[in-house]
Amino acid sequence: MPQAMARLQLGSFAVYDLLRSGQLASITLGRARRIPAHALTAFIRTRLEQDAA
């Protein structure tokens, strides 16, 4: 999670909000929630496309 927060330049509350809303994909391994690098890239790409439109 800290790496995702740093890459998105967001705090933990904002990242958890994105996860809860389904805007950012994650996987659960045991009790740990992980955000794959490709999910971060897809989220950023989508936001850039939305901003450009």
CSV table of C-alpha atoms in Angstrom, one decimal, residues 13-29:
chain,number,residue,atom,x,y,z
A,13,PHE,CA,-7.8,7.2,3.1
A,14,ALA,CA,-8.0,8.3,-0.6
A,15,VAL,CA,-6.4,5.0,-1.8
A,16,TYR,CA,-8.9,2.9,0.4
A,17,ASP,CA,-11.7,5.0,-1.0
A,18,LEU,CA,-10.6,4.2,-4.6
A,19,LEU,CA,-10.5,0.5,-3.6
A,20,ARG,CA,-13.9,0.6,-2.0
A,21,SER,CA,-15.5,2.3,-5.0
A,22,GLY,CA,-13.9,-0.2,-7.4
A,23,GLN,CA,-12.0,2.4,-9.3
A,24,LEU,CA,-8.7,0.7,-8.3
A,25,ALA,CA,-8.4,-3.0,-8.5
A,26,SER,CA,-6.7,-5.1,-5.8
A,27,ILE,CA,-6.3,-8.7,-4.7
A,28,THR,CA,-6.4,-10.2,-1.3
A,29,LEU,CA,-3.7,-12.7,-0.2
